[in-house]
PDB file of C-alpha atoms in Angstrom:
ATOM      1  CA  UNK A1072      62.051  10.698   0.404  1.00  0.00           C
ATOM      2  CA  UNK A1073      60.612  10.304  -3.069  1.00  0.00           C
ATOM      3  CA  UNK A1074      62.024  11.209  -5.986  1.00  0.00           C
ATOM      4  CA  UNK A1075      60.641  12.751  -9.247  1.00  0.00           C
ATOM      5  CA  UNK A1076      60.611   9.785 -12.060  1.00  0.00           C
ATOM      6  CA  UNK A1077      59.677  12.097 -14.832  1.00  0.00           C
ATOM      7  CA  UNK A1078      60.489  15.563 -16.133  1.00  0.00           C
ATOM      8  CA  UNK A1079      56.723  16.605 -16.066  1.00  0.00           C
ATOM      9  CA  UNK A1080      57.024  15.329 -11.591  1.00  0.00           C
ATOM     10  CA  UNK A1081      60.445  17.151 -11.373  1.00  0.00           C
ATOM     11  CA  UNK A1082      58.481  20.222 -13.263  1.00  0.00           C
ATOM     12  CA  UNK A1083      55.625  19.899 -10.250  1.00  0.00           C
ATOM     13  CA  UNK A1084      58.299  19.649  -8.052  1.00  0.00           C
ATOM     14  CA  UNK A1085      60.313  22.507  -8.715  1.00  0.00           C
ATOM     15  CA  UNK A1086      57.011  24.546  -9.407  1.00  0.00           C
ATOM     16  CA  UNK A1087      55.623  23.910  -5.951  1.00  0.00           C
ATOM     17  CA  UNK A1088      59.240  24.907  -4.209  1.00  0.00           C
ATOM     18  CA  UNK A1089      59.635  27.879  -6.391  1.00  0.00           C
ATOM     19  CA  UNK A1090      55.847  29.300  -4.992  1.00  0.00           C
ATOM     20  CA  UNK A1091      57.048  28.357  -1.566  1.00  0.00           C
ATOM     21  CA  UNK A1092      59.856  30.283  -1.516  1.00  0.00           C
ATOM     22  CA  UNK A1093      58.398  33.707  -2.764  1.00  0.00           C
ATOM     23  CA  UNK A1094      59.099  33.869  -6.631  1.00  0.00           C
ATOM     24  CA  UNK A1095      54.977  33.468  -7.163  1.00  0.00           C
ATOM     25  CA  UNK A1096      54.331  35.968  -4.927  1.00  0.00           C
ATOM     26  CA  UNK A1097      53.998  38.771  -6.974  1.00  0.00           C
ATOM     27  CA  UNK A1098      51.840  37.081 -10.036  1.00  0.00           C
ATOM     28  CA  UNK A1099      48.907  39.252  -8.917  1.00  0.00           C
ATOM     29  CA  UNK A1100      48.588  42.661  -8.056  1.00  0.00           C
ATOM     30  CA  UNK A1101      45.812  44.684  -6.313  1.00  0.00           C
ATOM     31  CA  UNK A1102      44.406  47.918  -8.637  1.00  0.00           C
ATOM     32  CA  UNK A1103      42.299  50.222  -7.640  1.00  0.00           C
ATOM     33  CA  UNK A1104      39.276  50.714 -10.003  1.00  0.00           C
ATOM     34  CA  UNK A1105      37.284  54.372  -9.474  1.00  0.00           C
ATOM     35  CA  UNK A1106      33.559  53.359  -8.735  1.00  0.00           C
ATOM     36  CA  UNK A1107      32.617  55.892 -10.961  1.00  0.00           C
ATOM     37  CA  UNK A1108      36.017  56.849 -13.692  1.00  0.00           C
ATOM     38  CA  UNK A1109      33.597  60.449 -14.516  1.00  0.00           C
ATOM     39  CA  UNK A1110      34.420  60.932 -10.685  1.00  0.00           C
ATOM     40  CA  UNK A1111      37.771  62.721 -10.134  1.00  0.00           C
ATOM     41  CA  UNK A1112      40.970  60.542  -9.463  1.00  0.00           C
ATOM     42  CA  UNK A1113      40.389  60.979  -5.610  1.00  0.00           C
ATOM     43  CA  UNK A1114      36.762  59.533  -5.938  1.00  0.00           C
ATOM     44  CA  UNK A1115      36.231  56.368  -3.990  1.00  0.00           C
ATOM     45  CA  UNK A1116      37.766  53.075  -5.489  1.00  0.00           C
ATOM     46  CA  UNK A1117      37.732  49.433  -4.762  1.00  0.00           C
ATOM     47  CA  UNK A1118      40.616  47.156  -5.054  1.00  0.00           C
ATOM     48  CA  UNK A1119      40.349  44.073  -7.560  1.00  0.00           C
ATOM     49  CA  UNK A1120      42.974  41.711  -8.196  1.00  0.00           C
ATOM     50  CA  UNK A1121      44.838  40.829 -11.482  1.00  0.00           C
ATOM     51  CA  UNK A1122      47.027  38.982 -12.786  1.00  0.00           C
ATOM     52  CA  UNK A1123      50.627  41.220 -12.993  1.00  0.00           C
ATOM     53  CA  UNK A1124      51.067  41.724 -17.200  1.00  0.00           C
ATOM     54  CA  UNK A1125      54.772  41.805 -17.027  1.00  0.00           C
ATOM     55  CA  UNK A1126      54.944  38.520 -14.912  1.00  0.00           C
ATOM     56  CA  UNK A1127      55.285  36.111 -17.504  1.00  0.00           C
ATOM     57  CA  UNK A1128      58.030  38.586 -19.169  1.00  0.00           C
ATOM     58  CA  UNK A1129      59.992  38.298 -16.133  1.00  0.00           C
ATOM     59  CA  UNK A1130      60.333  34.657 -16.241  1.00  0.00           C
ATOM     60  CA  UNK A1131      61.685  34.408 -19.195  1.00  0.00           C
ATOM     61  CA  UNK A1132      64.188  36.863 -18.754  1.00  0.00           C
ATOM     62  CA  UNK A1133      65.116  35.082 -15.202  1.00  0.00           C
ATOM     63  CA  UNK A1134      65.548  31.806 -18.019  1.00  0.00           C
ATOM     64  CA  UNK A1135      67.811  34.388 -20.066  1.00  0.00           C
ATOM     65  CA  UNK A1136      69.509  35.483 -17.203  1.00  0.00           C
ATOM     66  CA  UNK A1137      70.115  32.014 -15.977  1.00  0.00           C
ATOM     67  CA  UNK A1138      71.641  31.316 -20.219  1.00  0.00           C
ATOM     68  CA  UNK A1139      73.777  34.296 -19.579  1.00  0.00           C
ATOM     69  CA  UNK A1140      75.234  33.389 -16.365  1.00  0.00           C
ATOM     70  CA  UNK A1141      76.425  30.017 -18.024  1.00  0.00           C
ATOM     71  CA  UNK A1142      78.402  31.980 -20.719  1.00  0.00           C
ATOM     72  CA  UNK A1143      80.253  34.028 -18.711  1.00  0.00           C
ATOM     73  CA  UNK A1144      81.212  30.526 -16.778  1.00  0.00           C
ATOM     74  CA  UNK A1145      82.203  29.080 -19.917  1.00  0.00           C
ATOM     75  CA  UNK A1146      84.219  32.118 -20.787  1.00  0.00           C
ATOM     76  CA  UNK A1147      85.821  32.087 -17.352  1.00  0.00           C
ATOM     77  CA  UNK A1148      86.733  28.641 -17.895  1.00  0.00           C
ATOM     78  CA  UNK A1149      84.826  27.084 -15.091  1.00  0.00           C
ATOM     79  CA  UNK A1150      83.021  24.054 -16.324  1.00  0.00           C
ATOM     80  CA  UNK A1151      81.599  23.357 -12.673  1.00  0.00           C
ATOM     81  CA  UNK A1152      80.029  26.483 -12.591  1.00  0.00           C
ATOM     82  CA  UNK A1153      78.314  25.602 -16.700  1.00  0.00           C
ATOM     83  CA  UNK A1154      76.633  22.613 -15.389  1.00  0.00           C
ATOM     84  CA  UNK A1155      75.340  24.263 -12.458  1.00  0.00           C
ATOM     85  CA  UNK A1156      74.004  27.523 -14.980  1.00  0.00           C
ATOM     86  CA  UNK A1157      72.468  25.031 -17.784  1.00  0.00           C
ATOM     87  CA  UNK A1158      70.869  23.110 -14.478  1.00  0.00           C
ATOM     88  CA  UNK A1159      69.205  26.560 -13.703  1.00  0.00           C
ATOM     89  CA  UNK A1160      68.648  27.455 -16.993  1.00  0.00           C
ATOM     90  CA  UNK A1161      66.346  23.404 -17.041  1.00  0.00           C
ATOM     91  CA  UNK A1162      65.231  24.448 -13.449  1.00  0.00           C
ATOM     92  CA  UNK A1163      63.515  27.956 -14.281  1.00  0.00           C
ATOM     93  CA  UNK A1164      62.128  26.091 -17.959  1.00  0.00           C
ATOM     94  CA  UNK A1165      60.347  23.442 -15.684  1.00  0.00           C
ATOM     95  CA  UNK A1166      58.947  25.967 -13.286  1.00  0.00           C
ATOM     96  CA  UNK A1167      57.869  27.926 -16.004  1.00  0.00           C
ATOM     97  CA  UNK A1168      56.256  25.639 -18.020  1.00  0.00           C
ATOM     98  CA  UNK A1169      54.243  24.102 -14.254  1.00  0.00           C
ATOM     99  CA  UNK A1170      53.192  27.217 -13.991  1.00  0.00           C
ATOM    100  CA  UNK A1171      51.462  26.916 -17.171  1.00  0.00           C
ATOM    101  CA  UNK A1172      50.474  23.475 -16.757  1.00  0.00           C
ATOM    102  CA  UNK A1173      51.891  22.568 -19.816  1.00  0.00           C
ATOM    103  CA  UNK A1174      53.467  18.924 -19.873  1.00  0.00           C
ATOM    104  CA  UNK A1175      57.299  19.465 -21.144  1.00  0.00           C
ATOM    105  CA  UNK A1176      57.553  15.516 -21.067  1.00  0.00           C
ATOM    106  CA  UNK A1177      54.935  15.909 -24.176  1.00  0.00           C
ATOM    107  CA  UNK A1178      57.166  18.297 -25.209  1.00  0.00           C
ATOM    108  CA  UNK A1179      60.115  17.725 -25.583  1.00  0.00           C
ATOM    109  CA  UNK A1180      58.947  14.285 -27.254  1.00  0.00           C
ATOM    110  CA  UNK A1181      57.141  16.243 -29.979  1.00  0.00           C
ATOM    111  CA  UNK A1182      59.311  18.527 -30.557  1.00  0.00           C
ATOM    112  CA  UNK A1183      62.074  15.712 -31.018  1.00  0.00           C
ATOM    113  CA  UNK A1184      59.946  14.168 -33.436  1.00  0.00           C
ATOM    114  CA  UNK A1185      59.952  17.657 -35.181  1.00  0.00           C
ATOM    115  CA  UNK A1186      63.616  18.136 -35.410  1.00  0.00           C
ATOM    116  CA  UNK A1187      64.430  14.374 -36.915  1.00  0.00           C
ATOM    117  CA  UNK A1188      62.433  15.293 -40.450  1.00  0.00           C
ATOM    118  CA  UNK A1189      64.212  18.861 -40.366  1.00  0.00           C
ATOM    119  CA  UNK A1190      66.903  18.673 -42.981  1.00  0.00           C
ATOM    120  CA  UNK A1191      70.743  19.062 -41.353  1.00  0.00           C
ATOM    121  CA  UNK A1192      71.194  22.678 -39.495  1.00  0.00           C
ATOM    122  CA  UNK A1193      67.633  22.907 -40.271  1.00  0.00           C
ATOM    123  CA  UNK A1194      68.816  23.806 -44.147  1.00  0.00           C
ATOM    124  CA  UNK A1195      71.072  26.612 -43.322  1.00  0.00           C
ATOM    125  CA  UNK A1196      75.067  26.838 -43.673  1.00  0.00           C
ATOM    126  CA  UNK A1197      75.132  28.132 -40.092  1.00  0.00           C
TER     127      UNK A1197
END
């Protein structure tokens, strides 16, 4: 067995188990279109597929859900339970962002770059 050697392969990875275990399968929906929208709504329609609007939303919130899940661990006192929250928290980011083909290795690298000329708590007292 292989293993990932970079975030952006672990990303791929995780992107390509996620859609084969169902959580892709519901990125596109079938709508019916009237052939003629003067016709009333029972008028014949065809089906076209699109892209579902609220699918991106949802995939965030799983990644808030996943945030959520690790505080109520920490408040319960169960450290083994954190790490395995923040893992899914890192897990749904990388799917996310595979989905979009963005590269998080880029990233993450960028954005660190960012953060080290940003003054201390980013010039606020907290």
């Amino acid at each position: 067995m292989s293993y990932p050697t970079d975030m952006d392969d672990h990303a791929r990875d995780i992107h390509e188990m996620a859609r084969a275990k169902g959580f892709y399968d519901h990125e596109w929906l079938w709508i019916e279109i009237p052939d003629d929208p003067t016709e009333p709504r029972y008028a014949p329609a065809r089906k076209i597929k699109t892209r579902n609007p609220s699918f991106d939303a949802e995939k965030l919130a799983l990644i808030h859900s996943e945030v959520s899940e690790a505080l109520e661990a920490h408040r319960d006192g169960d450290m083994d339970a954190v790490r395995e929250e923040i893992a899914d928290v890192i897990i749904r980011c990388l799917d996310f962002a595979a989905s979009k083909g963005w590269s998080m290795e880029h990233e993450v690298v960028r954005k660190k770059a960012k953060n080290r000329e940003r003054p201390a708590m980013h010039g606020r007292e907290w």
